[in-house]
Backbone as ProteinMPNN parsed JSONL, in Angstrom:
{"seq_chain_A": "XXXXXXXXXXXXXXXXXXXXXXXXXXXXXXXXXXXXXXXXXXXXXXXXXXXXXXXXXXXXXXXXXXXXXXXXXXXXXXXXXXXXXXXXXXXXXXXXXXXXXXXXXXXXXXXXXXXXXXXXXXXXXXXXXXXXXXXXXXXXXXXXXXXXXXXXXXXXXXXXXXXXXXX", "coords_chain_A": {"N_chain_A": [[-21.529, 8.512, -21.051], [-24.657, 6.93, -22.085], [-27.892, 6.799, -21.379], [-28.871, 4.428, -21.476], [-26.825, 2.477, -21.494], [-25.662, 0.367, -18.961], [-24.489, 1.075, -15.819], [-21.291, 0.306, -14.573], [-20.162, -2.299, -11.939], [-17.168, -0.709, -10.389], [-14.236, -1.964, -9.677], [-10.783, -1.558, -8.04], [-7.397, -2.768, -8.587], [-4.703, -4.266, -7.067], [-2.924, -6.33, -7.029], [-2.399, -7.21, -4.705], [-3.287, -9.194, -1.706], [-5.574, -8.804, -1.075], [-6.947, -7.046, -2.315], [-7.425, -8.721, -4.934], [-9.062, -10.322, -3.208], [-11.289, -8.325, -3.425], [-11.78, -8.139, -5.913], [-13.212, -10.46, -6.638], [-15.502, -10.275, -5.189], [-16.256, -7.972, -6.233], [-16.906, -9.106, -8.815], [-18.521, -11.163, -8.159], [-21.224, -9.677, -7.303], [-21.366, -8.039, -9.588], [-22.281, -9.564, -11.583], [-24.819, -10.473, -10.215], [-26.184, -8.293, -10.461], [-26.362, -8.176, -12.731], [-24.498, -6.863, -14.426], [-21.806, -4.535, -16.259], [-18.521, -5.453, -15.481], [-15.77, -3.428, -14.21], [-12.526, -3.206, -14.304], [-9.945, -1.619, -12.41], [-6.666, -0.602, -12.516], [-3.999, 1.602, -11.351], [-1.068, 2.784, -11.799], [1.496, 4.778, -10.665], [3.929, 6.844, -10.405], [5.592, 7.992, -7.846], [7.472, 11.344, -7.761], [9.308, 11.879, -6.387], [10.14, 9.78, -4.269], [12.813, 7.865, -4.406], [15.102, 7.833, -3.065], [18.818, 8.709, -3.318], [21.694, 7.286, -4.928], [20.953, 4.793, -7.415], [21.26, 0.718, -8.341], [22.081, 0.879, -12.049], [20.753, -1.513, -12.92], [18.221, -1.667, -11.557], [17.159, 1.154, -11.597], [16.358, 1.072, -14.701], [14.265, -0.664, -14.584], [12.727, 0.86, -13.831], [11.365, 2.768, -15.701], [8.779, 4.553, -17.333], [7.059, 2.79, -19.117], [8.376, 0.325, -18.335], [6.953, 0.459, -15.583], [4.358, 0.694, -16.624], [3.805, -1.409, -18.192], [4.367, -3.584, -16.41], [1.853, -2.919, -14.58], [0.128, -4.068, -16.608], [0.467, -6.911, -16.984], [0.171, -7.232, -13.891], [-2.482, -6.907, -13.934], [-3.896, -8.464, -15.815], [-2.882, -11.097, -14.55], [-4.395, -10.85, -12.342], [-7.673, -10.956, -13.717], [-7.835, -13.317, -15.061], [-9.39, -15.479, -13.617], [-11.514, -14.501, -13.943], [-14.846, -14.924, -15.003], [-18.005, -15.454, -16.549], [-19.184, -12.973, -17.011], [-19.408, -9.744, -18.108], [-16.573, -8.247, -19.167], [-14.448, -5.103, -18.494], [-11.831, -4.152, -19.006], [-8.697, -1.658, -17.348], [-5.776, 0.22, -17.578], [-4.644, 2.326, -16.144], [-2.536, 5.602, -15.808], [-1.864, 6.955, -13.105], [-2.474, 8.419, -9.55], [-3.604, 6.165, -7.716], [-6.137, 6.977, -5.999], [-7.166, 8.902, -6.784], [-7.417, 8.403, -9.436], [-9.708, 6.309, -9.061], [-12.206, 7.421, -7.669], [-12.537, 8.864, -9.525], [-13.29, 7.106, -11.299], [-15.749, 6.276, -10.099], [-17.706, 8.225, -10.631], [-19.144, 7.282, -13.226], [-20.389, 4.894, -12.379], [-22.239, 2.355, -10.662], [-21.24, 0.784, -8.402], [-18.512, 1.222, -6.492], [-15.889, -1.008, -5.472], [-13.514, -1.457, -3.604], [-10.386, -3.25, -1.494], [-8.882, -3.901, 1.419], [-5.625, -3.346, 2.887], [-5.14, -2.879, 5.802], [-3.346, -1.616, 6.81], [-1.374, -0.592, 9.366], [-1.564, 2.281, 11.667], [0.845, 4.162, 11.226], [1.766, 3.742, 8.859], [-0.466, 4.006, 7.372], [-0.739, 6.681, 7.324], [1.691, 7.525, 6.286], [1.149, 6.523, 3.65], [-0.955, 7.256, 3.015], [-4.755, 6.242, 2.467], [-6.147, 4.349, 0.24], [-8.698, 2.784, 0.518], [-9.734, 4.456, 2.253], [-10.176, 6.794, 1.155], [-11.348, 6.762, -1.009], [-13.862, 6.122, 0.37], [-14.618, 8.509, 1.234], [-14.465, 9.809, -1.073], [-15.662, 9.501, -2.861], [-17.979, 9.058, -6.032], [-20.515, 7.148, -5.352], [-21.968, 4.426, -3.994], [-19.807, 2.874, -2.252], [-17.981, -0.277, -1.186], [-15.892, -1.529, 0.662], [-13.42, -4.236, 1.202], [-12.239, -6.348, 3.212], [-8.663, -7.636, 3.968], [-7.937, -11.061, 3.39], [-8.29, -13.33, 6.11], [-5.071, -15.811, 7.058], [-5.034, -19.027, 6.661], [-6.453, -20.648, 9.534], [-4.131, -23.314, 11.268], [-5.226, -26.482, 12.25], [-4.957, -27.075, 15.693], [-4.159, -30.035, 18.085], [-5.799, -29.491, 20.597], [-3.765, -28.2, 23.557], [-2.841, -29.401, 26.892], [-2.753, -26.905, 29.23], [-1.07, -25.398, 32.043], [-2.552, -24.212, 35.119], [-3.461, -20.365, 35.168], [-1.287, -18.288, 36.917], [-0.898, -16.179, 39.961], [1.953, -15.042, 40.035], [5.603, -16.231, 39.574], [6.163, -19.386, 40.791], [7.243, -20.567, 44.453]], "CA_chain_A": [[-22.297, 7.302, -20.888], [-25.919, 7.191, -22.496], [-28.888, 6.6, -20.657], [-29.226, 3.117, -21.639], [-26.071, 1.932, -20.817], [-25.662, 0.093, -17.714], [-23.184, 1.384, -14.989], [-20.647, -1.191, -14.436], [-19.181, -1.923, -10.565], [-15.766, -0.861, -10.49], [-13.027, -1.968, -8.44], [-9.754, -1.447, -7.987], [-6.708, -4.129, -7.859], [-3.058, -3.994, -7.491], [-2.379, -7.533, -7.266], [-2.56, -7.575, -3.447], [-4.155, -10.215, -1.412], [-7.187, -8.173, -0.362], [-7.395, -6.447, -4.186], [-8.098, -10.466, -5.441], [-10.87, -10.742, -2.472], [-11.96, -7.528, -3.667], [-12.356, -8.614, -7.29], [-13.561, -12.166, -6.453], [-16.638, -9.923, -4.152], [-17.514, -7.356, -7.219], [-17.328, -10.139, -9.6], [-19.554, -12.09, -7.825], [-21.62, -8.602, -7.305], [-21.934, -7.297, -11.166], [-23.244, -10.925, -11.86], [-26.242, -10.504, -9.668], [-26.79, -7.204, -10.367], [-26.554, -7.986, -14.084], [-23.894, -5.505, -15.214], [-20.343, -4.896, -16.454], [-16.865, -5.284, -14.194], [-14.893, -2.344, -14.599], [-11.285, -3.635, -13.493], [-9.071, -0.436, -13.082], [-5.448, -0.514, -12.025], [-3.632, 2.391, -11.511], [0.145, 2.825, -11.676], [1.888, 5.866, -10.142], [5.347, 6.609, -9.334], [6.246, 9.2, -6.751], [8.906, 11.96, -8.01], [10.588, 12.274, -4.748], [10.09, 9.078, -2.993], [13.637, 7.845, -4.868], [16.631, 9.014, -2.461], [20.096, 8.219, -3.235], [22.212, 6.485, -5.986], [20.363, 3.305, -7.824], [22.034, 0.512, -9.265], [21.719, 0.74, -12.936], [19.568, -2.585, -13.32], [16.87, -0.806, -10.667], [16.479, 2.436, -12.438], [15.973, 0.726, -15.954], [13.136, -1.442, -14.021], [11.782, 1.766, -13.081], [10.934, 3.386, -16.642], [7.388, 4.743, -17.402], [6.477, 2.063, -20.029], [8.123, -0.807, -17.585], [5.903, 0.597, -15.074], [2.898, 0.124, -17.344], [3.808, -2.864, -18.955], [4.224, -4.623, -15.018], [0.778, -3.153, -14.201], [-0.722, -4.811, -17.142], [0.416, -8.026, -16.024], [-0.777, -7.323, -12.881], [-4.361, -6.498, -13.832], [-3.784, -9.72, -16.655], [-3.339, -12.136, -13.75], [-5.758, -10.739, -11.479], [-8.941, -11.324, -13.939], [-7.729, -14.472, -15.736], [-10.137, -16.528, -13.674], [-13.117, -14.417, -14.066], [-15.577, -15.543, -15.963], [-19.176, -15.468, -16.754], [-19.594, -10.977, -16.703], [-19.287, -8.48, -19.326], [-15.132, -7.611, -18.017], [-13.66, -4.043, -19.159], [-10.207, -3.682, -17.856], [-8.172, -0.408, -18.01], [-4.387, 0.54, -16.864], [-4.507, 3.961, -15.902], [-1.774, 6.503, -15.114], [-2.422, 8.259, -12.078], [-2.668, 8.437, -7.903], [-5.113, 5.668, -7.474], [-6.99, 7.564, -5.288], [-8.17, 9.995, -7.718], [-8.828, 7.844, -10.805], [-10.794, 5.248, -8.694], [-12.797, 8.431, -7.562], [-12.979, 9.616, -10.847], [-14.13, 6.086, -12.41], [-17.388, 6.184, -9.456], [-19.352, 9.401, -10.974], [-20.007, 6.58, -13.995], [-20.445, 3.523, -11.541], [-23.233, 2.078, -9.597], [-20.713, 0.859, -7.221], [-17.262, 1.396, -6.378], [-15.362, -1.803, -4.726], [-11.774, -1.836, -2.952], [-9.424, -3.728, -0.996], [-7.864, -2.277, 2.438], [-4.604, -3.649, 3.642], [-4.89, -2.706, 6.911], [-1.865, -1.116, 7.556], [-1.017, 0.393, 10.794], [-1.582, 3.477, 11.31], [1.995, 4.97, 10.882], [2.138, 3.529, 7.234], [-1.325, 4.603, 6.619], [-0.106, 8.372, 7.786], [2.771, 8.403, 4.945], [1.177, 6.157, 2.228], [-2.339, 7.19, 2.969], [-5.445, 4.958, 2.583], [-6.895, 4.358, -0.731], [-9.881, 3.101, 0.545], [-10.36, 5.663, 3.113], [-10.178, 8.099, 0.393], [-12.805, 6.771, -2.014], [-15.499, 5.939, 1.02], [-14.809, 9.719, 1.543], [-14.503, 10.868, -1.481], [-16.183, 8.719, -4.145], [-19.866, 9.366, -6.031], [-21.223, 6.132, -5.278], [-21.291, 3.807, -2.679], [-18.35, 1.954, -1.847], [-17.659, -1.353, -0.828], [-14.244, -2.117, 1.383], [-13.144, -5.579, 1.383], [-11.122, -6.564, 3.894], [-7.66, -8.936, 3.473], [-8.011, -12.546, 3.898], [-6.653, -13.89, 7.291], [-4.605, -16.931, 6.316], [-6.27, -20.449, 7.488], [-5.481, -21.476, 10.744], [-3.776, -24.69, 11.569], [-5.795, -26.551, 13.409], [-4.199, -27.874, 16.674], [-4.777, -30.661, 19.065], [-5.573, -28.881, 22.154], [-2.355, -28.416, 23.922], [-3.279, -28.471, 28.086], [-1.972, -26.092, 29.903], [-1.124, -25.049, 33.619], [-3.198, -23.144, 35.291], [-2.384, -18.999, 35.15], [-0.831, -17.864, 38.664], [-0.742, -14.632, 40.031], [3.151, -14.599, 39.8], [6.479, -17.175, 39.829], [5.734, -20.457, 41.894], [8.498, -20.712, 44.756]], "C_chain_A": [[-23.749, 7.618, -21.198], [-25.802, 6.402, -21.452], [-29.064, 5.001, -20.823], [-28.249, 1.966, -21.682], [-25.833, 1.441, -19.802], [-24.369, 0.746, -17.031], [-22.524, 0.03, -14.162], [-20.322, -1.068, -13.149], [-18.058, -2.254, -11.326], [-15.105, -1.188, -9.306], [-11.083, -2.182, -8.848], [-8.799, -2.552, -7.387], [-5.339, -3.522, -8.488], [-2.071, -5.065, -7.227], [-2.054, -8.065, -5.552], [-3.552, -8.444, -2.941], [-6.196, -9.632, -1.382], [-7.466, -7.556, -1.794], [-7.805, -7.276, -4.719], [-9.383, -10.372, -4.573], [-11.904, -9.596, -2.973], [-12.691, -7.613, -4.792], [-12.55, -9.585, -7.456], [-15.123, -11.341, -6.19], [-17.145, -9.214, -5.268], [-17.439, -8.14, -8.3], [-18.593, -10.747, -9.56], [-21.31, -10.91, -7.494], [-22.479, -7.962, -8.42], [-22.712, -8.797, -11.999], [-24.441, -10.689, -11.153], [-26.859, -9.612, -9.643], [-26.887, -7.224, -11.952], [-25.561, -6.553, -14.863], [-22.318, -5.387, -15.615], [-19.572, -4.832, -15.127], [-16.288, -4.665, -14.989], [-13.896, -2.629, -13.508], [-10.491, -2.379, -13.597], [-7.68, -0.854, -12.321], [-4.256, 0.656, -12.498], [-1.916, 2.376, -11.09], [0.5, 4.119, -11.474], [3.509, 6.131, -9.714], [5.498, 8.166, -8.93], [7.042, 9.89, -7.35], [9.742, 11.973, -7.239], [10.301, 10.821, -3.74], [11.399, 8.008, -3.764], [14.56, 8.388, -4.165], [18.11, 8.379, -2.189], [20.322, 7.682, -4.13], [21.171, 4.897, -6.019], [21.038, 2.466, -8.348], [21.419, 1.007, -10.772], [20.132, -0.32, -13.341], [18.305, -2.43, -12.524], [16.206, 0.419, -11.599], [16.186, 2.252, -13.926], [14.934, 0.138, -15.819], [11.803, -0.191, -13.778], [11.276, 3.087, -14.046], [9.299, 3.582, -16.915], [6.827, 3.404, -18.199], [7.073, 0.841, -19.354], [6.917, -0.679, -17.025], [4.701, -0.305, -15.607], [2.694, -0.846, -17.765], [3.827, -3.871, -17.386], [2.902, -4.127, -14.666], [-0.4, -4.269, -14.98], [-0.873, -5.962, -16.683], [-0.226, -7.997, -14.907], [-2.344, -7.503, -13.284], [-4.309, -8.368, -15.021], [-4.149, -10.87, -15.872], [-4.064, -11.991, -12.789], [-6.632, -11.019, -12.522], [-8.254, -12.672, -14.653], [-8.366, -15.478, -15.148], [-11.72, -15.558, -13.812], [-14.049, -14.119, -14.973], [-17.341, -15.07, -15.737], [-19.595, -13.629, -16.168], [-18.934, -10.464, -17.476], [-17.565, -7.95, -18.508], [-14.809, -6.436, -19.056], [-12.405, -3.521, -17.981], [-9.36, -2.461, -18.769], [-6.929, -0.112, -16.987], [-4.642, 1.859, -16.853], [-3.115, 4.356, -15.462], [-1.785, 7.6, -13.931], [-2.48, 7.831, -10.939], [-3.989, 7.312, -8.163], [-6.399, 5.533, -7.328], [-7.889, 8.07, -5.85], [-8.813, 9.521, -8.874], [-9.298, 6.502, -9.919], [-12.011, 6.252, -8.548], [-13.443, 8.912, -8.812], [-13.969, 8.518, -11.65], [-15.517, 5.918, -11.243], [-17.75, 7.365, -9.8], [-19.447, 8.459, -11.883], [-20.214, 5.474, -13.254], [-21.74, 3.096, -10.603], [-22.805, 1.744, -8.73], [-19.39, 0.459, -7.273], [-16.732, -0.06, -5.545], [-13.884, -1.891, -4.812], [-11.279, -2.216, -2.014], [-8.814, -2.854, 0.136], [-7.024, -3.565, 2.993], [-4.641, -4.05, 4.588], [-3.401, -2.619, 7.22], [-2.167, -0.798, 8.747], [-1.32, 1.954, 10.039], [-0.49, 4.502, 10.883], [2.441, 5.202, 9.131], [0.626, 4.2, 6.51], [-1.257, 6.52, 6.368], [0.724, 8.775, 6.385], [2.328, 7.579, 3.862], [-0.061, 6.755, 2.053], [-3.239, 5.687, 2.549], [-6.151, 4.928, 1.295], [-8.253, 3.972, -0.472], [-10.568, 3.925, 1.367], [-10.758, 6.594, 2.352], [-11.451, 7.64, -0.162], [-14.186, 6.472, -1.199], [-15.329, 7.649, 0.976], [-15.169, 10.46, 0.327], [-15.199, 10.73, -3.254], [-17.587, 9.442, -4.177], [-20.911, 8.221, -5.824], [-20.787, 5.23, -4.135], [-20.318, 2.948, -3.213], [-18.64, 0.758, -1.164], [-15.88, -1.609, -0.553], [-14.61, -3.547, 1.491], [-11.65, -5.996, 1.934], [-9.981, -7.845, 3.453], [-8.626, -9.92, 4.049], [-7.384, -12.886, 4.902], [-6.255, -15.544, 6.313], [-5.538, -18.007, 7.022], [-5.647, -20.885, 8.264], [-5.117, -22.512, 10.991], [-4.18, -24.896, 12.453], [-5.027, -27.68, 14.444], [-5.091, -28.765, 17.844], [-4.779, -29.623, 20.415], [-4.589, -29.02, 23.29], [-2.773, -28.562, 25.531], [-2.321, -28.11, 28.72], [-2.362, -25.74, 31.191], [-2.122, -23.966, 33.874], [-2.701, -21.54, 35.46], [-1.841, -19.313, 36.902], [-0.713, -16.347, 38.514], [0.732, -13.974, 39.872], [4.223, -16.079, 39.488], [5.487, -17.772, 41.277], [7.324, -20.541, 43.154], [8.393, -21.885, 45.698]], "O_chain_A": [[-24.188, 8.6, -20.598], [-24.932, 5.774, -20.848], [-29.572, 4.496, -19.822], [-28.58, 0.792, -21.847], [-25.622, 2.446, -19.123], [-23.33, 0.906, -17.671], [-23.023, -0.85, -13.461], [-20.112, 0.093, -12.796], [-17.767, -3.101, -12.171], [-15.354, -0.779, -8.172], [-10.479, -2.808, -9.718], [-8.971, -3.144, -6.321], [-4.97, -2.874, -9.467], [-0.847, -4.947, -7.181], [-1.549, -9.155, -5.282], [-4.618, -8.553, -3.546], [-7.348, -10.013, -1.589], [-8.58, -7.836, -2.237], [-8.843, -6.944, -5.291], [-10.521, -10.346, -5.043], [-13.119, -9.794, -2.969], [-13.882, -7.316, -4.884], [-12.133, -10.015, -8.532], [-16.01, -11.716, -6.957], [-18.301, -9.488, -5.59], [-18.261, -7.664, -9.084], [-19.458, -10.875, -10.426], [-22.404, -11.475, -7.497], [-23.635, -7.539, -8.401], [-23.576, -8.785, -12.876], [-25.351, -10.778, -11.977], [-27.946, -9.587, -9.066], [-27.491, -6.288, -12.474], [-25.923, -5.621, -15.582], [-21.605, -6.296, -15.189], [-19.895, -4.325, -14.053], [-16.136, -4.948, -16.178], [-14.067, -2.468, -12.299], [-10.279, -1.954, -14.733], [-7.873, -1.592, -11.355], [-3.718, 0.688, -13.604], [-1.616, 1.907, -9.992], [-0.201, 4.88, -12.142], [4.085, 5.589, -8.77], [5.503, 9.186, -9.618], [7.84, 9.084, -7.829], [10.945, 12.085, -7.472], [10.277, 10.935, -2.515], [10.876, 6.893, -3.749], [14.961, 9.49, -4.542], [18.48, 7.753, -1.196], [19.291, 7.278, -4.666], [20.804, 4.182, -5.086], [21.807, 3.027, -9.128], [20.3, 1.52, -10.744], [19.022, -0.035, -13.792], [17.332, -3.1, -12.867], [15.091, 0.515, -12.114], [15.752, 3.254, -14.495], [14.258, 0.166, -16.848], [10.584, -0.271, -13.628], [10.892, 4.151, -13.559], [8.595, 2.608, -16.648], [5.861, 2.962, -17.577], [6.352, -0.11, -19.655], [5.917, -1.263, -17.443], [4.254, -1.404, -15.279], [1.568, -1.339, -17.827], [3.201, -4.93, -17.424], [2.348, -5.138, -14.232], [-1.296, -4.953, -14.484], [-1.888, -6.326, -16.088], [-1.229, -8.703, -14.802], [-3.145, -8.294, -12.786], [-4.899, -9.335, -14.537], [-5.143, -11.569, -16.07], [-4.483, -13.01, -12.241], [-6.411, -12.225, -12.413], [-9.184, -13.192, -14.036], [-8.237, -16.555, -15.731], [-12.838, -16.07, -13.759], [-14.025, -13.104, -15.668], [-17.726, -14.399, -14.779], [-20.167, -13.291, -15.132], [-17.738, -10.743, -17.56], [-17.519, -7.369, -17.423], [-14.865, -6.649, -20.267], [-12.215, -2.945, -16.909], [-9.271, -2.252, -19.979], [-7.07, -0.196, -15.767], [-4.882, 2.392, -17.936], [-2.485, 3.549, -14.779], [-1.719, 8.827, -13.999], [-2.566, 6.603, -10.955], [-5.072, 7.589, -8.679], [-7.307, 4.844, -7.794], [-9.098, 7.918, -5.677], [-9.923, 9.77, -9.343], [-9.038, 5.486, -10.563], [-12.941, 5.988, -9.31], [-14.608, 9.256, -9.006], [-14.964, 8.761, -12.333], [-16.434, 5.281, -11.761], [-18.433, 7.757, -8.853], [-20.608, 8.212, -11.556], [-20.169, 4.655, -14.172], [-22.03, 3.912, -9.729], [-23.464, 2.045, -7.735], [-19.036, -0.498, -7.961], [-17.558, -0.197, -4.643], [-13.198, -2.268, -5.762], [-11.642, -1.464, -1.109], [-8.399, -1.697, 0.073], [-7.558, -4.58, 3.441], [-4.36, -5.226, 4.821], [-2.596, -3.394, 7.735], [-3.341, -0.748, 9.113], [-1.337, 2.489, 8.93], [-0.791, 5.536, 10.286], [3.0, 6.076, 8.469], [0.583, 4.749, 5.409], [-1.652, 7.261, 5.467], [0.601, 9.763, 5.661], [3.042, 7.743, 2.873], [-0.404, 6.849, 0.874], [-2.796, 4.551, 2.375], [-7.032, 5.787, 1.337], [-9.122, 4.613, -1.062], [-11.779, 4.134, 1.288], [-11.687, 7.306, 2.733], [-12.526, 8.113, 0.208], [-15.304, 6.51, -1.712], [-16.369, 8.083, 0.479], [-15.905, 11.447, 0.347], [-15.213, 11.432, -4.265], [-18.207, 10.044, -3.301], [-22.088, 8.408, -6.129], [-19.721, 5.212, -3.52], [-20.132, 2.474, -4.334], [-19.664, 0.778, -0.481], [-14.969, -1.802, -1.358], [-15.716, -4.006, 1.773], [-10.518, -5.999, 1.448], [-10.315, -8.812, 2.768], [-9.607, -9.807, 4.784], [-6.153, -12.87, 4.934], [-6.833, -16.122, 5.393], [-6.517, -17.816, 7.743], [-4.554, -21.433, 8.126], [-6.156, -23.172, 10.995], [-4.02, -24.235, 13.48], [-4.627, -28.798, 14.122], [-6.174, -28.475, 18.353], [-3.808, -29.158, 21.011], [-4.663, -30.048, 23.964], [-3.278, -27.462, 25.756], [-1.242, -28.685, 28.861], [-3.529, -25.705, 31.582], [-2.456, -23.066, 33.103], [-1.555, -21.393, 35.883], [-2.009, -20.234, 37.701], [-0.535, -15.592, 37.559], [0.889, -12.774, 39.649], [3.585, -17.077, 39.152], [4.743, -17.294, 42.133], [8.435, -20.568, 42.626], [9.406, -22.346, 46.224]]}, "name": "protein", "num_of_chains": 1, "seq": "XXXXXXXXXXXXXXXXXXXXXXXXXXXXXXXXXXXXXXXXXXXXXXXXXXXXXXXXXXXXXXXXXXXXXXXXXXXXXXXXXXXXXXXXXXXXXXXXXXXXXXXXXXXXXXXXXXXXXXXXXXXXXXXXXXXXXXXXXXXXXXXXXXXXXXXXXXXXXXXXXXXXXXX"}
């Protein structure tokens, strides 16, 4: 990257709810900072997380170049509304973790999406954005899911508590 290039925010999306709020937030971000969106989406498949007979029509779903060809889509219909910013989108091959990491040493700022798993699932999938606040060259930006919109209710009234059964 020359000197007179701008550094684009990147963020990372994998077509999850909170990956959209994430790339809605550095959208709205590289617009006011005047600079490119660097969309990355990284596809990965596990060697060993596969255990036991597949049907046929699973393990043909599950070819390197499906893979890649379903991330594109993904990353396709994540930016298809965003508009008005310099967009460079890129499918990568690799642990997330590491090429999001890898795309903040050129970045002015890194932005990703957290789940919020539990902690048991964060234990065996790990946390992608835990990793890149830790382990990125630029600051980071987490963007949390969306809660859904609450239905709003007539105020229901209710009994007063008690300290136990009434007898």
């Amino acid at each position: 990257m020359s000197d007179s290039e701008q550094k684009p925010v990147v963020v990372g999306v994998d077509g999850s709810p909170s990956a959209q709020a994430a790339l809605r937030w550095a959208a709205d971000e590289a617009r006011r900072r005047g600079v490119p969106l660097a969309v990355i989406s990284a596809w990965y498949r596990e060697p060993g997380i596969i255990i036991g007979p597949l049907p046929a029509e699973i393990g043909m779903e599950l070819t390197p170049e499906r893979l890649e060809a379903a991330q594109h889509a993904v990353l396709n219909h994540a930016v298809k509304d965003v508009t008005d910013v310099e967009l460079r989108t890129v499918v990568v091959h690799g642990d997330p973790r590491t090429e999001l990491t890898s795309a903040s040493a050129n970045a002015e700022l890194l932005v990703v999406g957290n789940r919020g798993h539990g902690p048991i699932v964060e234990a065996i999938l790990g946390s992608v954005s835990s990793y890149c606040v830790h382990h990125a060259q630029c600051p980071v930006v987490v963007v949390k899911e969306p809660r859904p919109p609450r239905e709003e209710h007539a105020e229901v009234p209710r009994p007063p508590l008690t300290p136990g059964p009434l007898l």
